Amino acid sequence: MTTTTPLPKGELIDQRGRSELEFLQALRVGLAPLRTQVRERLDATGILETPYEDISELRKRVDNELESVQVQRLIGAALSWSRGVATPRAAAAFERRRGELEPLATPIATVIDHIGDDVPRYWDYEFHGTAGGWDGHPHMGFIHHEMIYHYLLEKIFPGDLFAQRGVIAAAAPADSYTNIVDLGCGTGQYTLKLAETYPGAKITAVDLSRTQVQYALRRAEDAGVTITGVHAAAEDTGLPAGEADLVTSFILLHEVPPHTIRQLFVEALRLLKPGGHVHFSDVAPYSQRSPYQAWLDDWDAAHGNEPWWRTAATIDLVKAAADAGFVDINQAAHGPQSYPWVTTARKPE
Ligand SMILES: C[S@@+](CC[C@H](N)C(=O)[O-])C[C@H]1O[C@@H](n2cnc3c(N)ncnc32)[C@H](O)[C@@H]1O
């Protein structure tokens, strides 16, 4: 039997790579008290207390108030800069140790290609300020998971950064499933929680980034779990119709334009057997957030290369599910401040 090289315990990247990522982490942590200052200033003006018409009006009102506030400018500049440099620095650290890291980043199983080079137009955008987007390096999945998450995000959000994915996997309506499709699987964090929650289910993990699927497969192999990895657009997976009993996603919807969100429901319906469930979780709708939090989400998204966050936070997902043909549509918050926000529905018998 072929085996993969196990991920060693301890430091994966050189001192320079670690210190660069740790500097970025310290910078982000250092912004927290500045954000508190801005919040206090806004509270003192009372401008968040008047009801707002829509998010553009709220943004205009608060942004005007903050236009000449230097601290807010500093936060914006620091965030944009750190988002722009994190992945290139991690990628450079990977290159300096490519010989050792490549065997740790490569799965035995191969990714099934259902797309070739024919990617949707919106895919060219540099999501999250990363040069080349989700696919900007042949080992971007590994770079995101083992470097950016590990050295930057896990230190900012201590504890199990991915525990919420287990909660969402377990919140699907049926007690058990046998054939699950995970759309927008990334490096497989949610996929592995699905495998833990529904042992024995056939799991197909789909992503538009080939390098993310590749690393999801590798992580599954390291965990002793068998999954099928498919490189495809989630809205047009090329998978057979009527075989799945659960089609699900964790934070995919805010990565795609609104017409694609609608197509995702249509594709989920096609993939499901009669009676099967769709279970999509994503960002909290602005209507469920406080005015401050809605403004901050929208401001962060605009300054963090998140072109579709606003539409995901304002689109009517109940209508999108109903228009696709789903019934028994429910929405619920499964965490603090309405995040993750989950839309669940059933394909009619
Ligand atoms: C925020 S990540 C979430 C990854 C994963 N679900 C998790 O829980 O960590 C979003 C993922 O969606 C993928 N993605 C974006 N647009 C897509 C599309 N149209 N079809 C399939 N995957 C897509 C990105 O490549 C990325 O891996």
Short mmCIF file of C-alpha atoms and ligand atoms in Angstrom, two decimals:
data_model
loop_
_atom_site.label_atom_id
_atom_site.label_comp_id
_atom_site.label_asym_id
_atom_site.label_seq_id
_atom_site.Cartn_x
_atom_site.Cartn_y
_atom_site.Cartn_z
CA MET A 1 0.00 0.00 0.00
CA THR A 2 1.31 3.49 -0.84
CA THR A 3 1.56 5.80 2.16
CA THR A 4 2.03 9.54 2.53
CA THR A 5 4.88 11.12 4.48
CA PRO A 6 3.47 12.14 7.88
CA LEU A 7 3.40 15.83 8.78
CA PRO A 8 6.22 16.29 11.34
CA LYS A 9 5.46 17.86 14.69
CA GLY A 10 7.16 21.19 15.35
CA GLU A 11 8.13 24.00 13.04
CA LEU A 12 7.52 23.45 9.33
CA ILE A 13 9.00 26.64 7.98
CA ASP A 14 12.21 28.53 8.55
CA GLN A 15 12.78 31.22 11.16
CA ARG A 16 12.37 34.01 8.61
CA GLY A 17 8.97 32.70 7.46
CA ARG A 18 7.80 32.26 11.04
CA SER A 19 8.88 35.69 12.14
CA GLU A 20 7.22 37.34 9.11
CA LEU A 21 3.91 35.61 9.77
CA GLU A 22 4.18 36.27 13.50
CA PHE A 23 4.78 39.94 12.78
CA LEU A 24 1.55 40.04 10.74
CA GLN A 25 -0.28 38.29 13.54
CA ALA A 26 1.01 40.83 16.10
CA LEU A 27 0.01 43.67 13.79
CA ARG A 28 -3.57 42.39 13.54
CA VAL A 29 -3.83 41.85 17.30
CA GLY A 30 -2.45 45.37 17.80
CA LEU A 31 -5.33 46.82 15.79
CA ALA A 32 -7.97 45.63 18.30
CA PRO A 33 -7.60 48.54 20.76
CA LEU A 34 -7.70 50.99 17.81
CA ARG A 35 -10.96 49.44 16.65
CA THR A 36 -12.32 49.92 20.18
CA GLN A 37 -11.37 53.62 20.01
CA VAL A 38 -13.28 53.99 16.75
CA ARG A 39 -16.29 52.19 18.19
CA GLU A 40 -16.29 54.48 21.23
CA ARG A 41 -16.15 57.52 19.01
CA LEU A 42 -19.11 56.29 16.95
CA ASP A 43 -21.10 55.50 20.09
CA ALA A 44 -20.45 59.02 21.39
CA THR A 45 -21.95 60.57 18.23
CA GLY A 46 -25.15 58.52 18.44
CA ILE A 47 -25.16 58.00 14.64
CA LEU A 48 -25.60 54.26 15.02
CA GLU A 49 -28.85 54.71 16.90
CA THR A 50 -30.95 56.10 14.06
CA PRO A 51 -32.50 53.27 11.97
CA TYR A 52 -30.88 52.88 8.54
CA GLU A 53 -32.55 52.47 5.15
CA ASP A 54 -30.06 50.09 3.58
CA ILE A 55 -26.40 49.24 3.94
CA SER A 56 -25.18 51.86 1.42
CA GLU A 57 -26.87 54.61 3.42
CA LEU A 58 -25.39 53.29 6.69
CA ARG A 59 -21.93 53.04 5.15
CA LYS A 60 -22.14 56.59 3.84
CA ARG A 61 -23.28 57.93 7.20
CA VAL A 62 -20.54 56.20 9.24
CA ASP A 63 -17.76 56.58 6.65
CA ASN A 64 -18.42 60.35 6.49
CA GLU A 65 -18.13 60.54 10.25
CA LEU A 66 -14.80 58.69 10.16
CA GLU A 67 -13.36 60.38 7.08
CA SER A 68 -10.88 62.53 8.95
CA VAL A 69 -10.20 60.07 11.77
CA GLN A 70 -6.53 59.08 11.46
CA VAL A 71 -6.90 55.92 13.55
CA GLN A 72 -9.46 54.54 11.12
CA ARG A 73 -7.16 55.29 8.18
CA LEU A 74 -4.35 53.51 9.93
CA ILE A 75 -6.54 50.43 10.53
CA GLY A 76 -7.50 50.38 6.83
CA ALA A 77 -3.92 50.75 5.61
CA ALA A 78 -2.55 48.13 8.04
CA LEU A 79 -5.22 45.58 7.12
CA SER A 80 -4.83 46.06 3.38
CA TRP A 81 -1.07 45.77 3.62
CA SER A 82 -1.11 42.70 5.84
CA ARG A 83 -3.68 40.93 3.61
CA GLY A 84 -1.56 41.69 0.56
CA VAL A 85 1.68 40.32 1.98
CA ALA A 86 0.59 37.30 4.06
CA THR A 87 0.27 34.78 1.22
CA PRO A 88 3.34 35.91 -0.77
CA ARG A 89 5.45 35.69 2.41
CA ALA A 90 4.08 32.24 3.22
CA ALA A 91 4.63 31.14 -0.41
CA ALA A 92 8.23 32.38 -0.28
CA ALA A 93 8.77 30.42 2.95
CA PHE A 94 7.36 27.33 1.17
CA GLU A 95 9.81 27.81 -1.71
CA ARG A 96 12.78 28.00 0.66
CA ARG A 97 11.86 24.51 1.94
CA ARG A 98 10.13 23.10 -1.13
CA GLY A 99 12.16 19.86 -1.09
CA GLU A 100 10.94 18.98 2.40
CA LEU A 101 7.45 20.44 2.17
CA GLU A 102 6.27 19.15 -1.21
CA PRO A 103 6.03 15.51 -0.04
CA LEU A 104 3.90 16.72 2.90
CA ALA A 105 1.60 18.70 0.61
CA THR A 106 0.87 16.03 -2.00
CA PRO A 107 -1.88 13.39 -1.74
CA ILE A 108 -1.77 9.86 -3.12
CA ALA A 109 -5.28 10.14 -4.60
CA THR A 110 -5.76 12.25 -7.70
CA VAL A 111 -8.15 15.12 -8.10
CA ILE A 112 -10.97 14.41 -10.59
CA ASP A 113 -11.16 17.22 -13.11
CA HIS A 114 -14.60 18.36 -14.21
CA ILE A 115 -13.55 21.76 -15.40
CA GLY A 116 -10.27 21.92 -17.32
CA ASP A 117 -9.33 25.53 -17.91
CA ASP A 118 -12.88 26.75 -18.37
CA VAL A 119 -13.28 28.64 -15.09
CA PRO A 120 -16.09 31.16 -14.50
CA ARG A 121 -15.27 34.79 -15.21
CA TYR A 122 -15.56 35.95 -11.58
CA TRP A 123 -12.74 33.54 -10.59
CA ASP A 124 -10.07 35.95 -11.87
CA TYR A 125 -10.64 38.31 -8.95
CA GLU A 126 -7.85 38.38 -6.34
CA PHE A 127 -9.98 37.23 -3.40
CA HIS A 128 -8.77 38.35 0.02
CA GLY A 129 -6.01 40.39 -1.60
CA THR A 130 -4.01 37.26 -2.37
CA ALA A 131 -1.92 37.46 -5.53
CA GLY A 132 -3.39 34.90 -7.92
CA GLY A 133 -6.42 34.26 -5.68
CA TRP A 134 -7.18 30.79 -4.28
CA ASP A 135 -5.06 29.13 -6.97
CA GLY A 136 -2.06 31.47 -7.05
CA HIS A 137 0.48 28.75 -6.19
CA PRO A 138 0.61 25.03 -7.03
CA HIS A 139 0.48 24.28 -3.29
CA MET A 140 -1.85 27.08 -2.20
CA GLY A 141 -4.00 24.59 -0.24
CA PHE A 142 -1.02 23.64 1.93
CA ILE A 143 0.13 27.26 2.17
CA HIS A 144 -3.28 28.37 3.42
CA HIS A 145 -3.84 25.52 5.78
CA GLU A 146 -0.46 24.73 7.29
CA MET A 147 1.06 28.19 7.12
CA ILE A 148 -1.48 31.03 7.07
CA TYR A 149 -4.00 29.30 9.35
CA HIS A 150 -1.38 27.81 11.59
CA TYR A 151 1.00 30.71 12.11
CA LEU A 152 -1.40 33.63 11.68
CA LEU A 153 -5.06 32.78 12.38
CA GLU A 154 -4.83 30.06 15.04
CA LYS A 155 -2.83 32.47 17.18
CA ILE A 156 -5.39 35.25 16.76
CA PHE A 157 -8.33 32.88 17.43
CA PRO A 158 -7.01 30.40 20.02
CA GLY A 159 -8.86 27.13 20.63
CA ASP A 160 -10.30 24.97 17.86
CA LEU A 161 -10.68 27.41 14.99
CA PHE A 162 -12.67 24.80 13.10
CA ALA A 163 -15.00 23.51 15.85
CA GLN A 164 -17.91 25.50 14.43
CA ARG A 165 -17.76 23.40 11.28
CA GLY A 166 -18.50 20.31 13.39
CA VAL A 167 -21.52 22.07 14.91
CA ILE A 168 -22.86 22.91 11.44
CA ALA A 169 -22.22 19.39 10.12
CA ALA A 170 -24.23 17.96 13.03
CA ALA A 171 -27.05 20.50 12.54
CA ALA A 172 -28.16 19.02 9.18
CA PRO A 173 -31.78 17.86 9.56
CA ALA A 174 -31.42 14.04 9.36
CA ASP A 175 -29.57 11.88 11.90
CA SER A 176 -27.58 10.12 9.21
CA TYR A 177 -26.60 10.51 5.56
CA THR A 178 -25.03 8.10 3.11
CA ASN A 179 -24.01 10.30 0.17
CA ILE A 180 -22.78 13.83 0.88
CA VAL A 181 -21.50 16.54 -1.46
CA ASP A 182 -19.45 19.34 0.14
CA LEU A 183 -19.39 22.35 -2.19
CA GLY A 184 -16.44 24.78 -1.91
CA CYS A 185 -14.52 22.33 0.29
CA GLY A 186 -11.28 24.38 0.48
CA THR A 187 -8.64 22.39 2.35
CA GLY A 188 -11.30 20.05 3.72
CA GLN A 189 -11.86 21.44 7.21
CA TYR A 190 -15.65 21.10 6.92
CA THR A 191 -15.34 17.91 4.83
CA LEU A 192 -13.45 16.19 7.63
CA LYS A 193 -16.08 17.28 10.18
CA LEU A 194 -18.75 15.80 7.87
CA ALA A 195 -16.77 12.54 7.74
CA GLU A 196 -16.52 12.48 11.54
CA THR A 197 -20.23 13.23 11.98
CA TYR A 198 -21.51 10.78 9.33
CA PRO A 199 -19.01 7.88 9.36
CA GLY A 200 -19.45 5.54 6.42
CA ALA A 201 -21.04 8.18 4.17
CA LYS A 202 -19.60 8.58 0.68
CA ILE A 203 -18.25 12.14 0.63
CA THR A 204 -17.47 14.14 -2.48
CA ALA A 205 -15.55 17.38 -1.93
CA VAL A 206 -15.80 19.95 -4.72
CA ASP A 207 -13.83 23.16 -5.17
CA LEU A 208 -13.02 25.54 -7.99
CA SER A 209 -9.46 25.74 -6.72
CA ARG A 210 -7.60 22.61 -7.75
CA THR A 211 -4.84 23.22 -5.23
CA GLN A 212 -7.34 23.38 -2.35
CA VAL A 213 -8.96 20.07 -3.37
CA GLN A 214 -5.53 18.52 -3.64
CA TYR A 215 -4.70 19.45 -0.07
CA ALA A 216 -8.18 18.43 1.17
CA LEU A 217 -7.40 14.96 -0.20
CA ARG A 218 -4.07 14.95 1.54
CA ARG A 219 -5.61 15.93 4.88
CA ALA A 220 -8.26 13.24 4.50
CA GLU A 221 -5.56 10.63 3.80
CA ASP A 222 -3.61 11.74 6.88
CA ALA A 223 -6.82 11.38 8.93
CA GLY A 224 -7.48 7.88 7.52
CA VAL A 225 -10.64 9.04 5.74
CA THR A 226 -11.55 8.32 2.11
CA ILE A 227 -13.10 11.18 0.16
CA THR A 228 -13.47 11.92 -3.53
CA GLY A 229 -11.96 15.27 -4.59
CA VAL A 230 -13.47 17.03 -7.59
CA HIS A 231 -12.15 20.17 -9.25
CA ALA A 232 -15.30 21.89 -10.51
CA ALA A 233 -17.46 24.95 -10.12
CA ALA A 234 -19.94 24.21 -7.33
CA GLU A 235 -22.76 25.60 -9.48
CA ASP A 236 -21.93 23.13 -12.28
CA THR A 237 -20.25 20.12 -10.66
CA GLY A 238 -20.58 17.60 -13.49
CA LEU A 239 -21.57 15.02 -10.82
CA PRO A 240 -24.45 12.62 -11.50
CA ALA A 241 -27.99 13.77 -10.71
CA GLY A 242 -30.19 12.37 -7.94
CA GLU A 243 -27.56 10.47 -5.92
CA ALA A 244 -26.81 12.64 -2.86
CA ASP A 245 -28.91 12.83 0.29
CA LEU A 246 -27.06 15.93 1.63
CA VAL A 247 -25.60 18.80 -0.38
CA THR A 248 -23.86 21.24 1.92
CA SER A 249 -21.34 24.07 2.11
CA PHE A 250 -19.53 26.09 4.76
CA ILE A 251 -18.86 29.75 3.88
CA LEU A 252 -18.98 29.32 0.12
CA LEU A 253 -21.93 31.61 -0.69
CA HIS A 254 -20.13 34.90 0.06
CA GLU A 255 -17.37 33.94 -2.39
CA VAL A 256 -19.64 34.01 -5.45
CA PRO A 257 -21.86 36.55 -7.25
CA PRO A 258 -25.63 36.52 -6.60
CA HIS A 259 -26.61 34.75 -9.84
CA THR A 260 -24.20 31.96 -8.84
CA ILE A 261 -25.79 31.69 -5.38
CA ARG A 262 -29.10 31.06 -7.14
CA GLN A 263 -27.44 28.48 -9.40
CA LEU A 264 -25.98 26.73 -6.34
CA PHE A 265 -29.50 25.96 -5.12
CA VAL A 266 -30.48 24.74 -8.60
CA GLU A 267 -27.40 22.49 -8.76
CA ALA A 268 -28.02 21.20 -5.21
CA LEU A 269 -31.58 20.24 -6.21
CA ARG A 270 -30.25 18.39 -9.27
CA LEU A 271 -27.69 16.45 -7.21
CA LEU A 272 -30.15 15.40 -4.50
CA LYS A 273 -32.40 12.35 -4.35
CA PRO A 274 -36.06 13.18 -3.64
CA GLY A 275 -36.33 13.98 0.08
CA GLY A 276 -32.61 14.95 0.32
CA HIS A 277 -31.41 18.09 2.09
CA VAL A 278 -29.52 21.22 1.15
CA HIS A 279 -27.67 22.79 4.11
CA PHE A 280 -25.70 25.96 3.27
CA SER A 281 -24.04 28.02 5.98
CA ASP A 282 -22.56 31.42 5.48
CA VAL A 283 -22.11 34.98 6.80
CA ALA A 284 -24.78 36.58 8.97
CA PRO A 285 -27.33 38.72 7.12
CA TYR A 286 -26.87 42.42 7.94
CA SER A 287 -30.50 42.46 9.08
CA GLN A 288 -29.50 40.10 11.93
CA ARG A 289 -26.55 42.25 13.05
CA SER A 290 -26.39 45.42 15.11
CA PRO A 291 -25.91 48.60 12.99
CA TYR A 292 -22.27 48.80 14.19
CA GLN A 293 -21.59 45.18 13.30
CA ALA A 294 -23.33 45.52 9.90
CA TRP A 295 -21.24 48.60 9.12
CA LEU A 296 -18.04 46.85 10.26
CA ASP A 297 -18.76 43.68 8.24
CA ASP A 298 -19.35 45.78 5.13
CA TRP A 299 -16.32 48.01 5.69
CA ASP A 300 -14.05 45.01 6.35
CA ALA A 301 -15.35 43.21 3.27
CA ALA A 302 -14.73 46.26 1.09
CA HIS A 303 -11.18 46.64 2.47
CA GLY A 304 -10.46 42.91 2.41
CA ASN A 305 -11.14 42.06 -1.25
CA GLU A 306 -14.46 40.35 -0.52
CA PRO A 307 -16.45 41.47 -3.57
CA TRP A 308 -19.56 39.38 -2.85
CA TRP A 309 -19.90 39.65 0.92
CA ARG A 310 -22.48 42.42 0.74
CA THR A 311 -24.73 40.51 -1.65
CA ALA A 312 -24.44 37.33 0.44
CA ALA A 313 -25.38 39.34 3.54
CA THR A 314 -28.42 40.91 1.86
CA ILE A 315 -29.73 38.36 -0.69
CA ASP A 316 -33.00 36.54 0.06
CA LEU A 317 -31.82 32.94 0.39
CA VAL A 318 -35.30 31.65 1.23
CA LYS A 319 -36.51 32.91 -2.15
CA ALA A 320 -33.43 31.47 -3.92
CA ALA A 321 -34.18 28.04 -2.36
CA ALA A 322 -37.91 28.24 -3.15
CA ASP A 323 -37.27 29.40 -6.74
CA ALA A 324 -35.00 26.39 -7.25
CA GLY A 325 -37.82 24.06 -6.11
CA PHE A 326 -36.99 23.35 -2.46
CA VAL A 327 -39.60 23.03 0.29
CA ASP A 328 -39.48 23.11 4.12
CA ILE A 329 -37.02 26.01 4.02
CA ASN A 330 -35.60 27.04 7.40
CA GLN A 331 -32.99 29.55 8.48
CA ALA A 332 -31.19 29.69 11.81
CA ALA A 333 -28.16 31.18 13.50
CA HIS A 334 -25.75 28.62 14.92
CA GLY A 335 -23.29 30.88 16.71
CA PRO A 336 -22.86 34.26 18.36
CA GLN A 337 -24.03 37.36 16.47
CA SER A 338 -25.93 35.20 13.97
CA TYR A 339 -22.84 33.56 12.50
CA PRO A 340 -22.82 31.02 10.94
CA TRP A 341 -26.24 31.62 9.39
CA VAL A 342 -27.65 28.41 7.97
CA THR A 343 -30.27 27.87 5.28
CA THR A 344 -31.67 24.34 5.16
CA ALA A 345 -34.35 22.89 2.86
CA ARG A 346 -35.70 19.63 1.40
CA LYS A 347 -36.11 18.41 -2.17
CA PRO A 348 -39.73 17.36 -2.61
CA GLU A 349 -40.44 13.60 -2.81
C1 LIG B 1 -13.92 30.44 2.59
S1 LIG B 1 -13.41 29.02 1.77
C2 LIG B 1 -14.27 27.78 2.68
C3 LIG B 1 -13.62 26.44 2.55
C4 LIG B 1 -14.25 25.30 3.34
N1 LIG B 1 -15.66 25.10 3.05
C5 LIG B 1 -14.03 25.42 4.82
O1 LIG B 1 -14.95 25.16 5.57
O2 LIG B 1 -12.95 25.79 5.23
C6 LIG B 1 -14.32 29.12 0.27
C7 LIG B 1 -13.90 28.09 -0.76
O3 LIG B 1 -14.80 28.21 -1.87
C8 LIG B 1 -14.10 27.98 -3.05
N2 LIG B 1 -14.90 28.52 -4.15
C9 LIG B 1 -15.15 29.81 -4.45
N3 LIG B 1 -15.99 29.89 -5.51
C10 LIG B 1 -16.29 28.60 -5.85
C11 LIG B 1 -17.13 28.01 -6.83
N4 LIG B 1 -17.85 28.74 -7.66
N5 LIG B 1 -17.20 26.68 -6.90
C12 LIG B 1 -16.49 25.90 -6.05
N6 LIG B 1 -15.68 26.40 -5.10
C13 LIG B 1 -15.59 27.73 -4.99
C14 LIG B 1 -12.75 28.64 -2.83
O4 LIG B 1 -11.78 28.08 -3.67
C15 LIG B 1 -12.51 28.28 -1.35
O5 LIG B 1 -11.79 27.09 -1.23
#
